[in-house]
mmCIF file of C-alpha atoms in Angstrom:
data_model
loop_
_atom_site.group_PDB
_atom_site.id
_atom_site.type_symbol
_atom_site.label_atom_id
_atom_site.label_comp_id
_atom_site.label_asym_id
_atom_site.label_seq_id
_atom_site.Cartn_x
_atom_site.Cartn_y
_atom_site.Cartn_z
ATOM 1 C CA MET A 346 2.998 14.950 9.395
ATOM 2 C CA THR A 347 -0.652 14.414 10.275
ATOM 3 C CA ASN A 348 -2.296 12.066 12.700
ATOM 4 C CA GLY A 349 -4.965 9.409 12.509
ATOM 5 C CA HIS A 350 -5.735 7.963 15.918
ATOM 6 C CA ALA A 351 -3.945 9.710 18.757
ATOM 7 C CA GLY A 352 -2.215 7.616 21.373
ATOM 8 C CA THR A 353 0.870 6.906 23.371
ATOM 9 C CA SER A 354 3.993 5.563 21.762
ATOM 10 C CA ARG A 355 4.340 1.808 21.447
ATOM 11 C CA PRO A 356 7.481 -0.273 21.697
ATOM 12 C CA ASN A 357 9.767 -0.992 18.788
ATOM 13 C CA PRO A 358 8.294 -3.932 16.803
ATOM 14 C CA THR A 359 11.495 -5.975 16.547
ATOM 15 C CA HIS A 360 11.139 -7.726 19.928
ATOM 16 C CA GLY A 361 14.879 -7.954 20.506
ATOM 17 C CA HIS A 362 15.997 -9.507 17.197
ATOM 18 C CA ALA A 363 17.522 -7.897 14.137
ATOM 19 C CA GLU A 364 14.845 -5.875 12.393
ATOM 20 C CA ARG A 365 13.341 -7.550 9.334
ATOM 21 C CA VAL A 366 12.046 -5.060 6.771
ATOM 22 C CA TRP A 367 10.139 -6.247 3.722
ATOM 23 C CA VAL A 368 9.075 -4.195 0.703
ATOM 24 C CA VAL A 369 6.197 -5.581 -1.388
ATOM 25 C CA ILE A 370 5.905 -4.414 -5.004
ATOM 26 C CA PRO A 371 2.969 -5.507 -7.203
ATOM 27 C CA THR A 372 3.956 -5.505 -10.873
ATOM 28 C CA TYR A 373 2.405 -5.836 -14.290
ATOM 29 C CA ASN A 374 4.517 -4.829 -17.289
ATOM 30 C CA GLU A 375 7.206 -2.948 -15.363
ATOM 31 C CA ALA A 376 10.261 -4.261 -17.223
ATOM 32 C CA ASP A 377 11.505 -0.718 -17.864
ATOM 33 C CA ASN A 378 11.433 0.183 -14.170
ATOM 34 C CA ILE A 379 11.923 -2.819 -11.929
ATOM 35 C CA ALA A 380 15.711 -3.334 -11.991
ATOM 36 C CA ALA A 381 16.428 0.337 -11.303
ATOM 37 C CA LEU A 382 13.795 0.394 -8.565
ATOM 38 C CA LEU A 383 15.329 -2.588 -6.772
ATOM 39 C CA THR A 384 18.717 -0.861 -6.884
ATOM 40 C CA ALA A 385 17.216 2.362 -5.517
ATOM 41 C CA ILE A 386 15.467 0.546 -2.667
ATOM 42 C CA HIS A 387 18.662 -1.173 -1.582
ATOM 43 C CA SER A 388 20.611 2.074 -1.865
ATOM 44 C CA ASN A 389 18.279 3.528 0.762
ATOM 45 C CA VAL A 390 17.580 0.426 2.855
ATOM 46 C CA PRO A 391 20.397 -2.083 2.249
ATOM 47 C CA GLN A 392 19.029 -4.692 4.654
ATOM 48 C CA ALA A 393 15.507 -4.768 3.207
ATOM 49 C CA LYS A 394 14.062 -7.872 1.621
ATOM 50 C CA VAL A 395 12.032 -7.079 -1.484
ATOM 51 C CA LEU A 396 9.186 -9.221 -2.775
ATOM 52 C CA VAL A 397 7.983 -8.566 -6.311
ATOM 53 C CA VAL A 398 4.494 -9.959 -6.904
ATOM 54 C CA ASP A 399 4.250 -10.219 -10.669
ATOM 55 C CA ASP A 400 1.048 -10.995 -12.540
ATOM 56 C CA ASN A 401 2.735 -12.916 -15.359
ATOM 57 C CA SER A 402 3.765 -9.722 -17.147
ATOM 58 C CA PRO A 403 4.070 -10.314 -20.905
ATOM 59 C CA ASP A 404 6.952 -7.820 -21.084
ATOM 60 C CA GLY A 405 9.227 -10.105 -19.057
ATOM 61 C CA THR A 406 9.181 -8.266 -15.719
ATOM 62 C CA GLY A 407 9.194 -11.580 -13.861
ATOM 63 C CA ALA A 408 12.195 -12.880 -15.783
ATOM 64 C CA ILE A 409 14.187 -9.747 -14.929
ATOM 65 C CA VAL A 410 13.386 -10.107 -11.236
ATOM 66 C CA ARG A 411 14.227 -13.818 -11.304
ATOM 67 C CA ARG A 412 17.679 -13.092 -12.750
ATOM 68 C CA ILE A 413 18.326 -10.500 -10.057
ATOM 69 C CA ALA A 414 17.018 -12.807 -7.316
ATOM 70 C CA ASN A 415 19.389 -15.563 -8.425
ATOM 71 C CA ASN A 416 22.299 -13.289 -7.476
ATOM 72 C CA ASP A 417 20.795 -11.359 -4.559
ATOM 73 C CA GLU A 418 19.141 -13.197 -1.676
ATOM 74 C CA ARG A 419 17.382 -9.990 -0.631
ATOM 75 C CA VAL A 420 15.174 -10.143 -3.733
ATOM 76 C CA HIS A 421 12.233 -12.546 -3.944
ATOM 77 C CA LEU A 422 9.754 -13.193 -6.753
ATOM 78 C CA MET A 423 6.169 -14.366 -6.499
ATOM 79 C CA GLN A 424 5.166 -15.198 -10.063
ATOM 80 C CA ARG A 425 1.393 -15.474 -10.416
ATOM 81 C CA GLY A 426 -0.446 -17.191 -13.230
ATOM 82 C CA GLY A 427 -2.223 -14.193 -14.707
ATOM 83 C CA LYS A 428 -3.452 -10.661 -14.183
ATOM 84 C CA LEU A 429 -5.110 -11.239 -10.797
ATOM 85 C CA GLY A 430 -5.180 -7.643 -9.635
ATOM 86 C CA TYR A 431 -3.598 -5.094 -7.358
ATOM 87 C CA ALA A 432 -5.354 -5.870 -4.072
ATOM 88 C CA SER A 433 -4.658 -9.594 -4.110
ATOM 89 C CA ALA A 434 -1.028 -8.875 -5.012
ATOM 90 C CA VAL A 435 -0.650 -6.642 -1.952
ATOM 91 C CA ILE A 436 -2.447 -9.124 0.320
ATOM 92 C CA GLN A 437 -0.463 -12.133 -0.898
ATOM 93 C CA GLY A 438 2.692 -10.086 -0.523
ATOM 94 C CA LEU A 439 1.794 -9.244 3.076
ATOM 95 C CA HIS A 440 1.142 -12.920 3.809
ATOM 96 C CA TYR A 441 4.505 -13.887 2.321
ATOM 97 C CA ALA A 442 6.393 -11.234 4.264
ATOM 98 C CA LEU A 443 4.684 -12.156 7.534
ATOM 99 C CA ALA A 444 5.417 -15.848 6.951
ATOM 100 C CA HIS A 445 9.087 -14.906 6.499
ATOM 101 C CA GLY A 446 9.206 -13.058 9.808
ATOM 102 C CA ALA A 447 8.716 -9.449 8.714
ATOM 103 C CA ASP A 448 8.652 -6.848 11.487
ATOM 104 C CA ILE A 449 7.838 -3.952 9.164
ATOM 105 C CA ILE A 450 6.199 -4.180 5.735
ATOM 106 C CA ILE A 451 6.085 -1.488 3.070
ATOM 107 C CA HIS A 452 4.115 -1.652 -0.142
ATOM 108 C CA MET A 453 4.780 0.704 -3.017
ATOM 109 C CA ASP A 454 4.308 1.072 -6.764
ATOM 110 C CA ALA A 455 6.888 -0.163 -9.244
ATOM 111 C CA ASP A 456 6.935 2.857 -11.550
ATOM 112 C CA PHE A 457 9.024 5.307 -9.472
ATOM 113 C CA SER A 458 5.980 7.385 -8.569
ATOM 114 C CA HIS A 459 6.979 6.493 -4.993
ATOM 115 C CA ASP A 460 10.522 7.556 -4.129
ATOM 116 C CA PRO A 461 12.475 4.884 -2.204
ATOM 117 C CA ALA A 462 14.356 7.707 -0.456
ATOM 118 C CA VAL A 463 11.242 8.199 1.707
ATOM 119 C CA ILE A 464 11.448 4.672 3.152
ATOM 120 C CA PRO A 465 13.989 5.472 5.913
ATOM 121 C CA THR A 466 11.662 8.182 7.262
ATOM 122 C CA MET A 467 8.761 5.742 7.299
ATOM 123 C CA LEU A 468 10.864 3.188 9.128
ATOM 124 C CA GLN A 469 11.989 5.714 11.709
ATOM 125 C CA MET A 470 8.399 6.611 12.544
ATOM 126 C CA VAL A 471 7.407 3.040 13.324
ATOM 127 C CA ARG A 472 10.717 2.339 15.053
ATOM 128 C CA ASN A 473 10.042 5.272 17.365
ATOM 129 C CA GLY A 474 6.654 3.812 18.203
ATOM 130 C CA VAL A 475 4.645 6.848 17.126
ATOM 131 C CA ALA A 476 2.753 5.184 14.256
ATOM 132 C CA ASP A 477 1.282 1.811 13.385
ATOM 133 C CA VAL A 478 0.788 2.744 9.733
ATOM 134 C CA VAL A 479 2.659 5.442 7.801
ATOM 135 C CA VAL A 480 1.168 6.769 4.563
ATOM 136 C CA GLY A 481 3.203 8.625 1.954
ATOM 137 C CA SER A 482 0.861 11.531 1.274
ATOM 138 C CA ARG A 483 0.552 13.885 -1.665
ATOM 139 C CA TYR A 484 -1.882 16.155 0.136
ATOM 140 C CA VAL A 485 -0.298 17.124 3.440
ATOM 141 C CA PRO A 486 1.905 20.239 3.635
ATOM 142 C CA GLY A 487 5.115 19.527 1.763
ATOM 143 C CA GLY A 488 3.525 16.897 -0.477
ATOM 144 C CA SER A 489 3.182 17.408 -4.226
ATOM 145 C CA VAL A 490 2.185 15.826 -7.528
ATOM 146 C CA VAL A 491 4.329 16.108 -10.658
ATOM 147 C CA ASN A 492 3.393 15.434 -14.299
ATOM 148 C CA TRP A 493 -0.350 15.093 -13.732
ATOM 149 C CA SER A 494 -2.845 17.167 -15.672
ATOM 150 C CA LEU A 495 -4.867 19.715 -13.703
ATOM 151 C CA TRP A 496 -7.943 17.561 -14.379
ATOM 152 C CA ARG A 497 -6.375 14.457 -12.854
ATOM 153 C CA GLN A 498 -5.115 16.405 -9.839
ATOM 154 C CA TRP A 499 -8.570 17.877 -9.299
ATOM 155 C CA LEU A 500 -10.222 14.470 -9.653
ATOM 156 C CA SER A 501 -7.857 12.884 -7.128
ATOM 157 C CA LYS A 502 -8.326 15.663 -4.581
ATOM 158 C CA VAL A 503 -12.108 15.549 -4.915
ATOM 159 C CA ALA A 504 -12.134 11.749 -4.575
ATOM 160 C CA ASN A 505 -10.056 11.957 -1.408
ATOM 161 C CA CYS A 506 -12.233 14.723 0.005
ATOM 162 C CA VAL A 507 -15.391 12.679 -0.636
ATOM 163 C CA ALA A 508 -13.847 9.565 0.928
ATOM 164 C CA ARG A 509 -12.728 11.487 4.014
ATOM 165 C CA THR A 510 -16.165 13.023 4.431
ATOM 166 C CA LEU A 511 -18.285 9.918 3.834
ATOM 167 C CA LEU A 512 -16.097 7.622 5.935
ATOM 168 C CA SER A 513 -15.015 10.162 8.591
ATOM 169 C CA LEU A 514 -11.342 9.518 7.925
ATOM 170 C CA PRO A 515 -8.703 11.848 9.418
ATOM 171 C CA ILE A 516 -6.358 11.129 6.496
ATOM 172 C CA LYS A 517 -5.663 13.552 3.639
ATOM 173 C CA ASP A 518 -4.513 10.944 1.104
ATOM 174 C CA CYS A 519 -6.768 7.892 1.360
ATOM 175 C CA THR A 520 -5.678 6.533 -2.015
ATOM 176 C CA SER A 521 -1.909 6.517 -1.624
ATOM 177 C CA GLY A 522 -0.326 3.167 -2.421
ATOM 178 C CA PHE A 523 2.880 3.988 -0.533
ATOM 179 C CA ARG A 524 2.427 2.612 2.988
ATOM 180 C CA CYS A 525 4.398 1.181 5.853
ATOM 181 C CA TYR A 526 2.874 -1.206 8.411
ATOM 182 C CA THR A 527 4.197 -2.700 11.591
ATOM 183 C CA ARG A 528 3.752 -6.450 11.749
ATOM 184 C CA ASP A 529 0.984 -6.067 14.319
ATOM 185 C CA ALA A 530 -0.810 -3.404 12.272
ATOM 186 C CA SER A 531 -0.769 -5.483 9.092
ATOM 187 C CA MET A 532 -2.598 -8.252 10.958
ATOM 188 C CA ARG A 533 -4.994 -6.088 12.952
ATOM 189 C CA ALA A 534 -6.175 -4.199 9.861
ATOM 190 C CA ARG A 535 -7.524 -7.473 8.406
ATOM 191 C CA LEU A 536 -6.835 -6.326 4.877
ATOM 192 C CA ASP A 537 -7.632 -9.682 3.313
ATOM 193 C CA CYS A 538 -11.246 -9.299 4.423
ATOM 194 C CA ILE A 539 -11.523 -6.569 1.780
ATOM 195 C CA ARG A 540 -13.536 -7.637 -1.262
ATOM 196 C CA VAL A 541 -12.391 -4.884 -3.616
ATOM 197 C CA GLU A 542 -9.761 -5.891 -6.146
ATOM 198 C CA GLY A 543 -8.539 -2.706 -7.826
ATOM 199 C CA TYR A 544 -7.150 0.545 -6.473
ATOM 200 C CA GLY A 545 -10.355 1.079 -4.469
ATOM 201 C CA PHE A 546 -8.624 -1.334 -2.118
ATOM 202 C CA LEU A 547 -6.484 1.573 -0.915
ATOM 203 C CA THR A 548 -9.418 3.651 0.324
ATOM 204 C CA VAL A 549 -10.986 0.618 1.982
ATOM 205 C CA SER A 550 -7.693 -0.361 3.623
ATOM 206 C CA THR A 551 -7.417 3.176 5.030
ATOM 207 C CA TYR A 552 -10.907 2.745 6.465
ATOM 208 C CA GLN A 553 -9.967 -0.651 7.915
ATOM 209 C CA ALA A 554 -6.870 0.702 9.625
ATOM 210 C CA HIS A 555 -8.835 3.572 11.147
ATOM 211 C CA ARG A 556 -11.813 1.528 12.312
ATOM 212 C CA HIS A 557 -9.527 -1.029 13.981
ATOM 213 C CA GLY A 558 -7.900 1.685 16.054
ATOM 214 C CA LEU A 559 -4.519 1.840 14.347
ATOM 215 C CA ARG A 560 -2.552 5.057 14.526
ATOM 216 C CA VAL A 561 -2.190 6.218 10.934
ATOM 217 C CA LYS A 562 0.217 9.067 10.229
ATOM 218 C CA GLU A 563 1.046 10.761 6.951
ATOM 219 C CA ILE A 564 4.350 12.108 5.704
ATOM 220 C CA PRO A 565 4.708 14.321 2.630
ATOM 221 C CA ILE A 566 5.931 12.789 -0.600
ATOM 222 C CA ARG A 567 6.639 14.082 -4.075
ATOM 223 C CA PHE A 568 4.487 11.893 -6.308
ATOM 224 C CA GLU A 569 5.831 11.788 -9.846
ATOM 225 C CA ASP A 570 3.832 10.142 -12.608
ATOM 226 C CA ARG A 571 5.411 6.997 -13.995
ATOM 227 C CA ARG A 572 8.669 7.306 -15.923
ATOM 228 C CA PHE A 573 7.975 4.448 -18.340
ATOM 229 C CA GLY A 574 5.030 2.263 -19.296
ATOM 230 C CA LYS A 575 1.293 2.828 -19.194
ATOM 231 C CA SER A 576 -1.007 3.601 -16.283
ATOM 232 C CA LYS A 577 -3.064 0.660 -14.952
ATOM 233 C CA LEU A 578 -5.919 2.960 -13.840
ATOM 234 C CA SER A 579 -8.879 2.042 -16.059
ATOM 235 C CA ARG A 580 -12.474 3.248 -16.034
ATOM 236 C CA ARG A 581 -13.538 -0.108 -14.611
ATOM 237 C CA VAL A 582 -11.133 0.274 -11.696
ATOM 238 C CA ILE A 583 -12.400 3.805 -11.024
ATOM 239 C CA ALA A 584 -16.024 2.624 -11.142
ATOM 240 C CA GLU A 585 -15.278 -0.226 -8.729
ATOM 241 C CA ALA A 586 -13.677 2.220 -6.296
ATOM 242 C CA ILE A 587 -16.697 4.540 -6.427
ATOM 243 C CA VAL A 588 -19.139 1.687 -5.820
ATOM 244 C CA ALA A 589 -17.065 0.407 -2.885
ATOM 245 C CA LEU A 590 -16.970 3.865 -1.322
ATOM 246 C CA LEU A 591 -20.731 4.324 -1.652
ATOM 247 C CA ARG A 592 -21.434 0.895 -0.180
ATOM 248 C CA LEU A 593 -19.226 1.606 2.812
ATOM 249 C CA ALA A 594 -20.830 5.006 3.311
ATOM 250 C CA LEU A 595 -24.338 3.526 3.193
ATOM 251 C CA SER A 596 -23.333 0.804 5.641
ATOM 252 C CA ARG A 597 -22.511 3.509 8.172
ATOM 253 C CA ILE A 598 -26.139 4.624 8.167
ATOM 254 C CA GLY A 599 -27.591 1.158 8.568
ATOM 255 C CA CYS A 600 -27.332 -0.628 5.215
ATOM 256 C CA PHE A 601 -25.025 -3.282 6.651
ATOM 257 C CA ARG A 602 -25.560 -5.870 3.906
ATOM 258 C CA LEU A 603 -23.890 -3.518 1.451
ATOM 259 C CA ALA A 604 -20.750 -3.376 3.587
ATOM 260 C CA SER A 605 -20.264 -7.148 3.365
ATOM 261 C CA LYS A 606 -19.735 -6.762 -0.373
ATOM 262 C CA VAL A 607 -16.722 -4.576 0.412
ATOM 263 C CA ILE A 608 -15.440 -5.966 3.736
ATOM 264 C CA ASP A 609 -16.477 -9.405 4.941
ATOM 265 C CA GLU A 610 -15.059 -9.995 8.405
ATOM 266 C CA ARG A 611 -17.534 -12.830 8.929
ATOM 267 C CA ASP A 612 -15.322 -14.889 6.632
ATOM 268 C CA GLU A 613 -13.275 -16.960 9.081
ATOM 269 C CA THR A 614 -10.550 -17.487 6.486
ATOM 270 C CA CYS A 615 -9.671 -13.798 6.346
ATOM 271 C CA GLY A 616 -7.406 -11.870 8.656
ATOM 272 C CA VAL A 617 -3.748 -11.554 7.647
#
């Protein structure tokens, strides 16, 4: 377990009522995975509410979730009109969970690369008041990556090293999509001020959490490449992430106009 900001423990986020845990899952063409994933989540966290944010998947992912939701009040579906992207799916999911009283919000991938068995450990860390944000990390001691080529592992490690160096982040895995936020942290990080749509959103959201003084801690995970379906990581998404990182880095040495293309906190409508 590694630390972001140091600090004293903070009180349990439930404020005296029964804890409300929400899990947000962005999906696009995850029909082969989603039903089993929902079962696995509830095997590990029976009380959790799960919101699937589906981008009108042509393979019928949304229809599968709708059928499950009709028989299980813990499962919710947000069916969007098209392929609107990862970042907006996470942000809209956070908004939905907050509006429904979430105390703790987790977002994770739908393809079983993130093991639901890790969720109880994440929850315990925020319950104990030692973290505002918990990141499931491939690159802390005990973490690992399975079924990736050596080239892809090298590329991911280099990208994380560059991000940590350019943005002065004390986090080993800046691009992990397996995260747990307290209610307060999800609002203070102002994630919906981020103007990056693809997976570059993850690096920028790490930066946002750190710069707003949130205590970010990592726990090791075993990241296993998707069981079924195709990866959503395209060259365009990679290029967008690189451009966002460079703009943020340049903003730290005085090129502030570039930062507004990545994070625009002047926009009064943003701020989860």
